[in-house]
PDB file of C-alpha atoms (C1' of nucleotides) in Angstrom:
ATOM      1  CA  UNK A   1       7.518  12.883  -0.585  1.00 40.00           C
ATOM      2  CA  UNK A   2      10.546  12.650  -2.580  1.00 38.00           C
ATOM      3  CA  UNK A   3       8.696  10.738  -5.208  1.00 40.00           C
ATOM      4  CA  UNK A   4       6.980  13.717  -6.815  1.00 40.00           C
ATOM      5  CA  UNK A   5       8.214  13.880 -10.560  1.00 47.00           C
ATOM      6  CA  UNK A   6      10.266  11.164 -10.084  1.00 54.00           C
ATOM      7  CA  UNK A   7       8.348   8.211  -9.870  1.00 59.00           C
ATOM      8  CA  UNK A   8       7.694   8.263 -13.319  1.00 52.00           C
ATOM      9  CA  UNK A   9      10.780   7.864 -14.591  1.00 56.00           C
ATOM     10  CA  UNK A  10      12.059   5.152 -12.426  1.00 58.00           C
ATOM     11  CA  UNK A  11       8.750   3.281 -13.310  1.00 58.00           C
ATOM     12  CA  UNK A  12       9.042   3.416 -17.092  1.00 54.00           C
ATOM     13  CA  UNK A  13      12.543   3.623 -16.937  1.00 47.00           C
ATOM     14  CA  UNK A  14      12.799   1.125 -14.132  1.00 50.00           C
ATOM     15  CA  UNK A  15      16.221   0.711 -11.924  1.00 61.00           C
ATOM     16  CA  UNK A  16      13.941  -1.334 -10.490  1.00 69.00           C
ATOM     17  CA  UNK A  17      15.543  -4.501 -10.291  1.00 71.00           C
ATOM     18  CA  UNK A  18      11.798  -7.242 -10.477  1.00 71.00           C
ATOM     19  CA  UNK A  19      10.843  -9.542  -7.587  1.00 75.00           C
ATOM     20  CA  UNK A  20      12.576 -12.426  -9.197  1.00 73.00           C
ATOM     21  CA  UNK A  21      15.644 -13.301  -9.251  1.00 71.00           C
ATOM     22  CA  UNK A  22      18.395 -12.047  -6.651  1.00 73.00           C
ATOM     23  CA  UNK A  23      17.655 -10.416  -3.230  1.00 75.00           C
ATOM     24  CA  UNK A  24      16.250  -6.887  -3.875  1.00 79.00           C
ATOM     25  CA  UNK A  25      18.529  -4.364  -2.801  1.00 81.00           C
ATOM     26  CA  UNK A  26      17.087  -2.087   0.060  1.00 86.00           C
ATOM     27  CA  UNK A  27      16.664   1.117  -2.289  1.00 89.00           C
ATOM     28  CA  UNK A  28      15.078  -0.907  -4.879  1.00 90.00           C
ATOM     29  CA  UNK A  29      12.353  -2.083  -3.077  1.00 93.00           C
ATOM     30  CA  UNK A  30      11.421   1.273  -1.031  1.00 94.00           C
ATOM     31  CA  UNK A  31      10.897   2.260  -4.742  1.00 94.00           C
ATOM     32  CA  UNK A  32       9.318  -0.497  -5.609  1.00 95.00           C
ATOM     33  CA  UNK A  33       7.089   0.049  -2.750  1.00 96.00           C
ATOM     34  CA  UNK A  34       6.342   3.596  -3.078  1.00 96.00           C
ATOM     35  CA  UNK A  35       4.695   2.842  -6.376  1.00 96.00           C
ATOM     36  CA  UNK A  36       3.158   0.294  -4.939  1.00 97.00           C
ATOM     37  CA  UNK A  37       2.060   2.284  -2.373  1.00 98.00           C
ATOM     38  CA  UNK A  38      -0.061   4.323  -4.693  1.00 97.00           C
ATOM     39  CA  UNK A  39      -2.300   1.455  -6.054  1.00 97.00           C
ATOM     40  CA  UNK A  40      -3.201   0.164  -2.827  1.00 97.00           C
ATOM     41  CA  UNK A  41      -5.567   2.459  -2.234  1.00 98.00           C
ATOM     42  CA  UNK A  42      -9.815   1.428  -2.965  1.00 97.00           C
ATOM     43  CA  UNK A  43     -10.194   5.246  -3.596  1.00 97.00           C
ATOM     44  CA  UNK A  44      -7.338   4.972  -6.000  1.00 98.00           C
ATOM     45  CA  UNK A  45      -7.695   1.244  -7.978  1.00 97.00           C
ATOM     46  CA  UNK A  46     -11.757   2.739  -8.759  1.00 97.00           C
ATOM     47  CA  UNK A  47      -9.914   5.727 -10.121  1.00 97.00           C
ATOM     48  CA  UNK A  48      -8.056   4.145 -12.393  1.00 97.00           C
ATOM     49  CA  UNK A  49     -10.443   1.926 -13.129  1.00 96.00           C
ATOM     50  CA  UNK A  50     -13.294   4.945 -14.118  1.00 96.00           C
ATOM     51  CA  UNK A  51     -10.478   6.656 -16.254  1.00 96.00           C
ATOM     52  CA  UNK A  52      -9.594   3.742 -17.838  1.00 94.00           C
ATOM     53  CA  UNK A  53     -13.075   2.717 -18.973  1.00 93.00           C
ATOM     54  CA  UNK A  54     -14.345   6.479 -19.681  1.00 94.00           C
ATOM     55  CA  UNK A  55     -15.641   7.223 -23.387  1.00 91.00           C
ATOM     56  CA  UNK A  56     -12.123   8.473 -24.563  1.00 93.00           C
ATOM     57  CA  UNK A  57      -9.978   7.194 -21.581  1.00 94.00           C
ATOM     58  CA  UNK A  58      -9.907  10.110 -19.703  1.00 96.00           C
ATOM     59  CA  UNK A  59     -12.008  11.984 -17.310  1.00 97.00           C
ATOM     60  CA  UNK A  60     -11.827  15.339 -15.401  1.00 97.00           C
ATOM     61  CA  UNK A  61     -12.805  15.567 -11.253  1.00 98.00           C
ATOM     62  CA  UNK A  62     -16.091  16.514 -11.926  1.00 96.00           C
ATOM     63  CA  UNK A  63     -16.745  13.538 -13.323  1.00 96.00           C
ATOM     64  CA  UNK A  64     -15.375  11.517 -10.870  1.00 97.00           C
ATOM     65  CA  UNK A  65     -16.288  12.467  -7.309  1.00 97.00           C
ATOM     66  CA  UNK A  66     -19.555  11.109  -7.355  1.00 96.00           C
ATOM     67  CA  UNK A  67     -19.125   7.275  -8.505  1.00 95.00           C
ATOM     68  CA  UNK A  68     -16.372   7.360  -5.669  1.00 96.00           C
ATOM     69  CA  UNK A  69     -18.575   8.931  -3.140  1.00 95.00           C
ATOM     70  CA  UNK A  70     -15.784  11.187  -1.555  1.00 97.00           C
ATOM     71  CA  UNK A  71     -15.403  14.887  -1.890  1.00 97.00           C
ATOM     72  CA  UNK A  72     -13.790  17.028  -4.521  1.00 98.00           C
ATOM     73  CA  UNK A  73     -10.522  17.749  -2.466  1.00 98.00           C
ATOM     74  CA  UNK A  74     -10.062  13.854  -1.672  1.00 98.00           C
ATOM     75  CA  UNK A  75     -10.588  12.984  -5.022  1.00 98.00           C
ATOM     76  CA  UNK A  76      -7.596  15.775  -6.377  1.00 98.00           C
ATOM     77  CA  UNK A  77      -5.664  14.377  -4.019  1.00 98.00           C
ATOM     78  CA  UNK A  78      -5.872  11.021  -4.617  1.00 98.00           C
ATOM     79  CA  UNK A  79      -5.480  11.825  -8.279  1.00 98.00           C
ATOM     80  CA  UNK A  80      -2.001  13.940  -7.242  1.00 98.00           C
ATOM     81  CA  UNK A  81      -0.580  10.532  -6.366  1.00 98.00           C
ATOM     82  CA  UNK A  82      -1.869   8.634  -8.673  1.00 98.00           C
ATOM     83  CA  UNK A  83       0.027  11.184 -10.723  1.00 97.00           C
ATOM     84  CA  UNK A  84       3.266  12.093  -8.807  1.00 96.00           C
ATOM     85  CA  UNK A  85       3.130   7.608  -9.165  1.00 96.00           C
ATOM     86  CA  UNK A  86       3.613   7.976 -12.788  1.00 95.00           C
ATOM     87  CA  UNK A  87       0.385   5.961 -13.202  1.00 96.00           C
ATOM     88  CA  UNK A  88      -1.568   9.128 -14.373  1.00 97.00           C
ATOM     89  CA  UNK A  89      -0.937  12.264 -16.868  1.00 97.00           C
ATOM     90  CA  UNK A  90      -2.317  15.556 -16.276  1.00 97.00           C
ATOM     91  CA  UNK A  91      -3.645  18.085 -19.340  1.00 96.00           C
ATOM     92  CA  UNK A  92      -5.850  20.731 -18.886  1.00 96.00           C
ATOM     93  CA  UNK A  93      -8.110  21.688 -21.088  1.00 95.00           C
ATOM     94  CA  UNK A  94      -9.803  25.574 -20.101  1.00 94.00           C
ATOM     95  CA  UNK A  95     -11.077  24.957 -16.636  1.00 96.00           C
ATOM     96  CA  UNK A  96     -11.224  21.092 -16.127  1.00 97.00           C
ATOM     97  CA  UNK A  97      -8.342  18.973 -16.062  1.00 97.00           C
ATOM     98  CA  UNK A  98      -8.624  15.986 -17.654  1.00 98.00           C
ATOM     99  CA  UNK A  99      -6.382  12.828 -16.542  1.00 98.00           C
ATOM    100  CA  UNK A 100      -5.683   9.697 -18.190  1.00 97.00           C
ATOM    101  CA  UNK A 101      -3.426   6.688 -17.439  1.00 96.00           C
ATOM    102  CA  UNK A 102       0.271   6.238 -18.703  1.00 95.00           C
ATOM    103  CA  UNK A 103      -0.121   3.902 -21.408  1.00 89.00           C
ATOM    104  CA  UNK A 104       1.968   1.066 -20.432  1.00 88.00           C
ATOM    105  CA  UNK A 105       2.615   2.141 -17.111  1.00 92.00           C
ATOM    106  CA  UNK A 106       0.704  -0.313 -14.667  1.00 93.00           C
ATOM    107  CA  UNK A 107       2.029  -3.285 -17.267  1.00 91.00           C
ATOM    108  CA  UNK A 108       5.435  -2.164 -16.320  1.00 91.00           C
ATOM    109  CA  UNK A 109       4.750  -3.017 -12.396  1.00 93.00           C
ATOM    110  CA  UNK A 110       3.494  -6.450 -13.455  1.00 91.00           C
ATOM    111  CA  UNK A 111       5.995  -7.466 -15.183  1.00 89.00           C
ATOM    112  CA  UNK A 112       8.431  -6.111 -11.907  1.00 90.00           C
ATOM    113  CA  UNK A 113       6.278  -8.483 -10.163  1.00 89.00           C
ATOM    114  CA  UNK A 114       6.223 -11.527 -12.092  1.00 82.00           C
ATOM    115  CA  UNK A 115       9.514 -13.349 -12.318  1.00 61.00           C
ATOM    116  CA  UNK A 116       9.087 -15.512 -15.486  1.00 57.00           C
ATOM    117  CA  UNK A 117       9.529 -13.630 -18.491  1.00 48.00           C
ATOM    118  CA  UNK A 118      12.592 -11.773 -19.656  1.00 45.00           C
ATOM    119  CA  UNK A 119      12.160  -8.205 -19.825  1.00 42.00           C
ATOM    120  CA  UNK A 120      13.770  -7.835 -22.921  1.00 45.00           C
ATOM    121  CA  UNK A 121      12.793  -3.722 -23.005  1.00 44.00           C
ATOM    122  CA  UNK A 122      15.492  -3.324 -20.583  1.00 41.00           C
ATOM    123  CA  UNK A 123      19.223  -3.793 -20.684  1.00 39.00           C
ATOM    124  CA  UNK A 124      19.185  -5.150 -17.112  1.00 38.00           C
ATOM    125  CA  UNK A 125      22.017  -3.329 -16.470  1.00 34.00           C
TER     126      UNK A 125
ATOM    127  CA  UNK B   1      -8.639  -6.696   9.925  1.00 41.00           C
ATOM    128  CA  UNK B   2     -11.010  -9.107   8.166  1.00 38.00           C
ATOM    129  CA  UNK B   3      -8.385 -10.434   5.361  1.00 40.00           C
ATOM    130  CA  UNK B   4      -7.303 -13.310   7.955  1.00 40.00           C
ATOM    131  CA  UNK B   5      -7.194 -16.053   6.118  1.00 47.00           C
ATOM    132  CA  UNK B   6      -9.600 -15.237   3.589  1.00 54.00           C
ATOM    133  CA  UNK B   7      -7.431 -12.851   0.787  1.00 59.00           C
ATOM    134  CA  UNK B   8      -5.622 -15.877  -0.046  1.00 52.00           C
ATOM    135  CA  UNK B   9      -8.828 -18.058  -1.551  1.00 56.00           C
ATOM    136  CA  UNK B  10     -10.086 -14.642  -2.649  1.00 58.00           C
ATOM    137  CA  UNK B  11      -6.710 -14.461  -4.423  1.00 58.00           C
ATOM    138  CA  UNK B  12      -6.261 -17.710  -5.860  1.00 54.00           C
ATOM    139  CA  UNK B  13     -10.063 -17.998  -6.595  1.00 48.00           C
ATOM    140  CA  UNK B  14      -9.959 -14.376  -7.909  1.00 50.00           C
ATOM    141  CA  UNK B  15     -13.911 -13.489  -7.748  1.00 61.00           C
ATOM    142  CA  UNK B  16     -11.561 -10.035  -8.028  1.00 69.00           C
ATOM    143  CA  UNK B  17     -12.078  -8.192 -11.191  1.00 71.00           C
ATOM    144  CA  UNK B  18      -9.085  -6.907 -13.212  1.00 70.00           C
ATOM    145  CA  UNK B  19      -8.422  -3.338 -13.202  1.00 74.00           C
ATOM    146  CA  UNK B  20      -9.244  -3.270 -17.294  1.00 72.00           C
ATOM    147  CA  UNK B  21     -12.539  -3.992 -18.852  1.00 70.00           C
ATOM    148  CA  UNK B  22     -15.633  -1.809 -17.015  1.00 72.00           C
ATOM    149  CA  UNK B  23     -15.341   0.156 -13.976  1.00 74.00           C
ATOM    150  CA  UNK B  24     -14.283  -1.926 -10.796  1.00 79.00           C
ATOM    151  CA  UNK B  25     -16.347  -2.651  -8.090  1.00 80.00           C
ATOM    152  CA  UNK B  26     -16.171  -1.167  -4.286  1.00 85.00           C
ATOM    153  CA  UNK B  27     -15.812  -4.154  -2.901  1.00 88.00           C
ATOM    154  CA  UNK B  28     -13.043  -5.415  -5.605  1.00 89.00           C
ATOM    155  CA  UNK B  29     -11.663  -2.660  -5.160  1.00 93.00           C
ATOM    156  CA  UNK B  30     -11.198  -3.114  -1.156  1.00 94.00           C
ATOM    157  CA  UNK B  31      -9.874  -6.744  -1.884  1.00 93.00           C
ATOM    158  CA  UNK B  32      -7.144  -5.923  -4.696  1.00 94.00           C
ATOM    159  CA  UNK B  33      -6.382  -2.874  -2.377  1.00 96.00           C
ATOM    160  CA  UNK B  34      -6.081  -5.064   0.279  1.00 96.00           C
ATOM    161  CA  UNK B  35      -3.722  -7.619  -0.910  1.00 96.00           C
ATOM    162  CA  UNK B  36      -1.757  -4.479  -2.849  1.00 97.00           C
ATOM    163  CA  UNK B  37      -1.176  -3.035   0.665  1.00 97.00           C
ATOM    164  CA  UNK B  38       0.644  -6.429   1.696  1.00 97.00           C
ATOM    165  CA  UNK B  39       2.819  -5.779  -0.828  1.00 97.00           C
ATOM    166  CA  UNK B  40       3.756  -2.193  -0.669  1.00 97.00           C
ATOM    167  CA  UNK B  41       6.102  -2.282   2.271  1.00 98.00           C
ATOM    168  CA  UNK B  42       9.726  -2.445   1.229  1.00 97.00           C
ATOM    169  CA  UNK B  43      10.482  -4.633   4.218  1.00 97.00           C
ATOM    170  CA  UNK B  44       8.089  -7.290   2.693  1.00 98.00           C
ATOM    171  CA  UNK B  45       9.364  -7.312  -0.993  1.00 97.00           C
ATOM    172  CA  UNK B  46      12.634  -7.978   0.558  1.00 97.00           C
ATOM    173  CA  UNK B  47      11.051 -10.858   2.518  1.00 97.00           C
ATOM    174  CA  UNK B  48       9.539 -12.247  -0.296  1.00 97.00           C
ATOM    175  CA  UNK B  49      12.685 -11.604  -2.631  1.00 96.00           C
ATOM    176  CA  UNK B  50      14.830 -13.282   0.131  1.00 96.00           C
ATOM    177  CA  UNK B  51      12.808 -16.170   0.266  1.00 96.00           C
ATOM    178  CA  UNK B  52      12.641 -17.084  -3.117  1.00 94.00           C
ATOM    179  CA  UNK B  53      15.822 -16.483  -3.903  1.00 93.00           C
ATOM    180  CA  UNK B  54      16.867 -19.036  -1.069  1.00 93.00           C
ATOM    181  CA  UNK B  55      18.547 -22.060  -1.321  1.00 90.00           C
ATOM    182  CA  UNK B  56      15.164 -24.334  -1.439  1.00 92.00           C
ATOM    183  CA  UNK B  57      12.907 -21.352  -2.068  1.00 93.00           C
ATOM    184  CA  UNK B  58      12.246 -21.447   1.850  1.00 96.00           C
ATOM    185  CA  UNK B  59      13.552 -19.501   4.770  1.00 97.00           C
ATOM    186  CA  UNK B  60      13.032 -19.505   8.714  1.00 96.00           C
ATOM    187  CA  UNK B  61      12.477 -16.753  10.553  1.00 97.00           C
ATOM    188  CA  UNK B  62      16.532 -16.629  12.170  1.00 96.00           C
ATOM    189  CA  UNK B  63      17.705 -16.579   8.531  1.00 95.00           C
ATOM    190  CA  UNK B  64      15.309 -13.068   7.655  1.00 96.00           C
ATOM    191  CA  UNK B  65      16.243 -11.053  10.530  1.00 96.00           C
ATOM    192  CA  UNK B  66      19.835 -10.129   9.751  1.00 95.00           C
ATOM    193  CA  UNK B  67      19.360  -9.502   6.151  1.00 95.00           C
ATOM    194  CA  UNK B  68      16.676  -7.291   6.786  1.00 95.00           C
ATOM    195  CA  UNK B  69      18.617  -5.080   9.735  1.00 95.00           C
ATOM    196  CA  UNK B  70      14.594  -5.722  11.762  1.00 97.00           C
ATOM    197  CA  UNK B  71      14.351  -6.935  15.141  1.00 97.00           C
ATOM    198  CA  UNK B  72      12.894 -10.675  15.144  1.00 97.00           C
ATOM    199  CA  UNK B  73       9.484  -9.793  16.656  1.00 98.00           C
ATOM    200  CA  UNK B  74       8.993  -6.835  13.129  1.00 98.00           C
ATOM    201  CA  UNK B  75      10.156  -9.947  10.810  1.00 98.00           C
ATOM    202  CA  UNK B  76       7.697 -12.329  11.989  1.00 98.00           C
ATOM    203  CA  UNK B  77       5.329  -9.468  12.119  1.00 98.00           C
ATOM    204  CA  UNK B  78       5.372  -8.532   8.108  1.00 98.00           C
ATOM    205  CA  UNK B  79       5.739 -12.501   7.646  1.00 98.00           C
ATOM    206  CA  UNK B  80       2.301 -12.953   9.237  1.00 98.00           C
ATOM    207  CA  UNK B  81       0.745  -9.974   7.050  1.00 98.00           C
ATOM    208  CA  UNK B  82       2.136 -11.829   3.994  1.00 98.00           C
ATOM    209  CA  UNK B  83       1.041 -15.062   4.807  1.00 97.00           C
ATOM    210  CA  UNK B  84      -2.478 -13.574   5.635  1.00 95.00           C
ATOM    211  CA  UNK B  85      -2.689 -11.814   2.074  1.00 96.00           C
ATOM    212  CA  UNK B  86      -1.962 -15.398   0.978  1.00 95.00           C
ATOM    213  CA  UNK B  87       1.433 -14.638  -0.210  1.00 96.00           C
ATOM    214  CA  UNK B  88       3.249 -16.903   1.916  1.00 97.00           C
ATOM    215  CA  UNK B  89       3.023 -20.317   2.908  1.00 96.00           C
ATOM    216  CA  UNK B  90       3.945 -20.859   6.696  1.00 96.00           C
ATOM    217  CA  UNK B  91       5.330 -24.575   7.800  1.00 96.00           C
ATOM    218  CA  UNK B  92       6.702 -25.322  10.967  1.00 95.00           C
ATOM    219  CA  UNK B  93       9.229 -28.341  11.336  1.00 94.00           C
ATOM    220  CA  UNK B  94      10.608 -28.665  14.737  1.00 93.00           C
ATOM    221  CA  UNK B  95      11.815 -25.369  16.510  1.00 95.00           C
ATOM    222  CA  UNK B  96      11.756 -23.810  13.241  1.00 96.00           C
ATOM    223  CA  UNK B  97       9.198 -21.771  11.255  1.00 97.00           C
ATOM    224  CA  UNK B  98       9.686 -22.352   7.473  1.00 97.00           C
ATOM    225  CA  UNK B  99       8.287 -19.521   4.950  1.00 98.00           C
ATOM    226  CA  UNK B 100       8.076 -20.354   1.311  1.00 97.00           C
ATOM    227  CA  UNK B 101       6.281 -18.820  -1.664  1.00 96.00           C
ATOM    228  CA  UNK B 102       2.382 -19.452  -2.675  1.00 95.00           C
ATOM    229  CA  UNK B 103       3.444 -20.977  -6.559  1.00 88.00           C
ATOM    230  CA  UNK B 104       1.127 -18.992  -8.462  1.00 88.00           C
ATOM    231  CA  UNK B 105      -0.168 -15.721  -6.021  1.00 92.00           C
ATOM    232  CA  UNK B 106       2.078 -12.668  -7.031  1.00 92.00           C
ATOM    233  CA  UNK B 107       1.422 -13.979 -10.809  1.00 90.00           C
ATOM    234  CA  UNK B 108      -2.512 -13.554 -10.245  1.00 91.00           C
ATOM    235  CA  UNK B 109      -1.886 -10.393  -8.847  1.00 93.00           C
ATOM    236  CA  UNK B 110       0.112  -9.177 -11.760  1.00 91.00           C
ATOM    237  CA  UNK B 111      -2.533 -10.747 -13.983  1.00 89.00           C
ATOM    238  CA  UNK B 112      -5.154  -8.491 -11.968  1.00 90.00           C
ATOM    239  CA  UNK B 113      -3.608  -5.684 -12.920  1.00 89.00           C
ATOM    240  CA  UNK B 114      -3.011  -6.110 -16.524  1.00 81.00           C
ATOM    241  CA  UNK B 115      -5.614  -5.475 -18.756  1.00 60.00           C
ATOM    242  CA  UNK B 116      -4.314  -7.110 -22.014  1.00 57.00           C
ATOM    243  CA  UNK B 117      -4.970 -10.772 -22.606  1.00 48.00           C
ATOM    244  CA  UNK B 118      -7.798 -12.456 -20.905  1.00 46.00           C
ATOM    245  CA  UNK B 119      -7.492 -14.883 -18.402  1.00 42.00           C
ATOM    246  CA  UNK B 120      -8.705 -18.350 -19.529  1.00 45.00           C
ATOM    247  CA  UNK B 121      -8.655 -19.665 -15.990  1.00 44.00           C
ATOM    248  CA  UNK B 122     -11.821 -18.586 -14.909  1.00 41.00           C
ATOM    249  CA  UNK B 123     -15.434 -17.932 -16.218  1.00 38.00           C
ATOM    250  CA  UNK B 124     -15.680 -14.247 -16.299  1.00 38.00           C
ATOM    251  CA  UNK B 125     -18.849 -15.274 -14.579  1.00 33.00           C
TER     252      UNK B 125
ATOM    253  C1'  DT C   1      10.790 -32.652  34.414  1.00 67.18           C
ATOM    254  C1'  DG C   2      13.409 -28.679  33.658  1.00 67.18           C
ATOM    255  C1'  DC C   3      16.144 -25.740  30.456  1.00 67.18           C
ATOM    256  C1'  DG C   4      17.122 -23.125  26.414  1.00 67.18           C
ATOM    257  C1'  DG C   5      16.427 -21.632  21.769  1.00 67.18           C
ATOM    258  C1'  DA C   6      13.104 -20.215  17.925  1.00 67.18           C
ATOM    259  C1'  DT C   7       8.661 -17.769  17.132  1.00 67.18           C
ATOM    260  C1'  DA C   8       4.543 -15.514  18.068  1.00 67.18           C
ATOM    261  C1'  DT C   9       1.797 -12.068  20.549  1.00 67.18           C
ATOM    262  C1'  DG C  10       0.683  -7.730  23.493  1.00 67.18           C
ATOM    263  C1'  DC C  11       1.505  -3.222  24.262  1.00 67.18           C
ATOM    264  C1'  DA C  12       2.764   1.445  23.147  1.00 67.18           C
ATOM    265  C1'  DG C  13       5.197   5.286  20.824  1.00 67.18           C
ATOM    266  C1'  DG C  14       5.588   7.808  16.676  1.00 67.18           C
ATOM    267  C1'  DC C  15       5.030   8.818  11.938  1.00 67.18           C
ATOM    268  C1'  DG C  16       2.462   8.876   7.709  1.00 67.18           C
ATOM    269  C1'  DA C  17      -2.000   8.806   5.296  1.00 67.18           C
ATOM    270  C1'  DA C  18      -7.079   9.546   4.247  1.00 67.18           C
ATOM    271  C1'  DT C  19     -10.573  12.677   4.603  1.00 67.18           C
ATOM    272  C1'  DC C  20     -13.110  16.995   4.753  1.00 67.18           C
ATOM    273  C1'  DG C  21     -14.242  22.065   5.104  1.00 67.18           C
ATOM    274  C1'  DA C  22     -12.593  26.414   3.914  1.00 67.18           C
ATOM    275  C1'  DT C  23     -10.028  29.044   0.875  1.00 67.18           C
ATOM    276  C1'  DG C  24      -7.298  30.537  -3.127  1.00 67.18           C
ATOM    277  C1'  DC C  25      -6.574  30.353  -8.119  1.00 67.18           C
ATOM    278  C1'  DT C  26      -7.783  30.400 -12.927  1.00 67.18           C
ATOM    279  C1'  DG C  27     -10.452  30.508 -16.973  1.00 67.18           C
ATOM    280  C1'  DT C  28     -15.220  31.241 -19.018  1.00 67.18           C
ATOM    281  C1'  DA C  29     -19.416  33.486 -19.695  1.00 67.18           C
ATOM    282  C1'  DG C  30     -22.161  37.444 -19.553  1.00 67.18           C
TER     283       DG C  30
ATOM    284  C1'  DC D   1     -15.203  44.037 -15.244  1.00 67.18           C
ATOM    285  C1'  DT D   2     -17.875  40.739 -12.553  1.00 67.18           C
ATOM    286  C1'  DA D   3     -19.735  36.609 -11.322  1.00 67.18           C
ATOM    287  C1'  DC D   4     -19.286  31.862 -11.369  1.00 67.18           C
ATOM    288  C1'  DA D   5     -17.651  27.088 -12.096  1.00 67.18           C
ATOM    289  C1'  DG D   6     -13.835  23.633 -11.843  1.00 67.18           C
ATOM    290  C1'  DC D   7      -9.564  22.368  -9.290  1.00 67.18           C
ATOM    291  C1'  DA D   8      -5.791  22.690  -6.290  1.00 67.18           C
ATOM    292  C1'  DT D   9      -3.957  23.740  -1.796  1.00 67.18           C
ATOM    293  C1'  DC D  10      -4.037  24.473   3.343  1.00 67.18           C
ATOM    294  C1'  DG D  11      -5.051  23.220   7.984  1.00 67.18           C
ATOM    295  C1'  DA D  12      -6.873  20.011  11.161  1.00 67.18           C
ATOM    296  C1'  DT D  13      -8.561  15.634  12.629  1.00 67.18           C
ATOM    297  C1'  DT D  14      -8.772  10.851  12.743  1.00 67.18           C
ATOM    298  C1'  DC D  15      -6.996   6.478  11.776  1.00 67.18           C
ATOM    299  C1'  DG D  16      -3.907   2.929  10.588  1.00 67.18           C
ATOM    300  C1'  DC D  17       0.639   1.023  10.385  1.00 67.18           C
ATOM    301  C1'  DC D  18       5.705   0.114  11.316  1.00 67.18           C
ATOM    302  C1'  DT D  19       8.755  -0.802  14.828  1.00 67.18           C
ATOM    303  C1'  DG D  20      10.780  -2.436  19.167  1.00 67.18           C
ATOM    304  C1'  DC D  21      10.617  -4.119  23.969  1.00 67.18           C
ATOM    305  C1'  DA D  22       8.780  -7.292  26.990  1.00 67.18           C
ATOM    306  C1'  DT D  23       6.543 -11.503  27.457  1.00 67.18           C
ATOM    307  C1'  DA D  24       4.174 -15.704  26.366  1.00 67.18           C
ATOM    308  C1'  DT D  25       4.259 -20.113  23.740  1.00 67.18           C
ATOM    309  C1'  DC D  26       6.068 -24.174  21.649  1.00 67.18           C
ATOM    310  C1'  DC D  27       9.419 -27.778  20.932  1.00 67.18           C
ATOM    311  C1'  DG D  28      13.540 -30.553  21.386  1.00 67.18           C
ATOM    312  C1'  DC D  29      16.938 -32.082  24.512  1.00 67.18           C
ATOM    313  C1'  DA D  30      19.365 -33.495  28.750  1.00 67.18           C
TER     314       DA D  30
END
DNA sequence: TGCGGATATGCAGGCGAATCGATGCTGTAG
DNA sequence: CTACAGCATCGATTCGCCTGCATATCCGCA
C-alpha cells in the first residue's frame, strides 16, 4: 500500500479531479479508486455504519466484533483501512481505541462522484 | 455472481439503506458493497469518465480501447461489470456496441452515501 | 453465400484481499 | 510486580479479480 497516511489528504484535500467533466487522468482515478476501494467492502460499509450511529459516534473493537460476526483481528484490520482511507480517526483512550468517522469525509467522495454541483471548496486548480 | 441484472433495479429502486441514520443492514450492506466494487477499479472510472465526456455522451467499444492502453477483450470485460451494476446502458446499432450513462445511477449512489438531507423520492418504508 | 470487422465469451496465469489463529504489545487492576 | 484485558501484527490459507490470448458470435457487405 502506498496509500497509508496519504489517503487522507488527497481525500479532503482532493487532486482528485470528480467523475464529471473531462476524461479522468489515469493517476486520478487509481486514487479515486483506492478510496473507493475501501468502502466496498460489507465488513467495512456496517463499520461505518455502527460507528456512525453509536451513542457518541464512536466505538472501540470490542464493541464491534460481534454485530459484524467476524473475529477481533478481521475487524482491526478492516478498521486499519478504513483508516489508512481517511474515512476513520484513531484515539486511544487507556486500553481501547476508540474510532470515529472523518467528519465530512465520505461527503467529499460524493460530491467526486456526482457531476452537477460546483465544488466551490476547491480552487479546481 | 448474483448482481446480473438485478443491482441496477436494486439501484434505481434503492430498497438500499443510506449509510447515515441506524446501523445498516447485512444484506444492504452486500448490495451497496456490491455496486461500490463496480466502481472502485480505476479502469472503470475512466470508462465511465470517457463516456460521458463523449461527443453524444456515448461510446463504442473501438473508441475505449486506445484511451484506456487495455486490450479489447479487458474493455468489454469492465464494460459488462458496469452495465451489470446498472451503471451503464448497453445499445447495439449495427456492428457497433454503444455504451452510454444510466441518467440518474452514480447520483443515487452518492445520495446512498450521504447522510445529510433526506431523500424525498422514496418512502423510507 | 462467403468474407471481414466489431464484440463477447472461455480459459488460465498471477496478484491482491479477506479471514482466522497465534502471538506480541500496552495499559490497568490488584 | 503480576496477571489480565483490549488491540495490533504476523503468517498462512483461501478466494476473487484483472488481464490477455484464443476463439466464438453477430452483422453488414459484396
Amino acid at each position: 500500500m502506498d496509500f497509508v497516511g496519504t489517503a487522507l489528504a488527497e481525500l479532503t484535500m482532493p487532486q482528485i479531479s470528480p467523475l464529471a467533466g473531462e476524461p479522468i487522468e489515469k493517476a486520478d482515478a487509481e486514487r479515486l479508486a483506492g478510496v473507493l476501494k475501501a468502502l466496498a467492502d460489507p465488513a467495512r460499509l456496517r463499520l461505518l455504519s455502527l460507528i456512525q450511529s453509536a451513542p457518541d459516534g464512536e466505538a472501540c473493537v470490542c464493541d464491534l466484533t460481534a454485530p459484524l460476526g467476524l473475529s477481533q483481528p478481521t475487524v482491526s484490520h478492516h478498521l486499519r483501512i478504513l483508516t489508512e482511507a481517511g474515512l476513520l480517526e484513531r484515539e486511544k483512550r487507556g486500553v481501547w481505541a476508540y474510532y470515529r468517522l472523518v467528519p465530512s469525509a465520505i461527503a467529499t467522495i460524493a460530491d467526486l462522484l456526482t457531476p452537477p454541483r460546483k465544488r466551490a471548496t476547491k480552487k479546481t486548480r
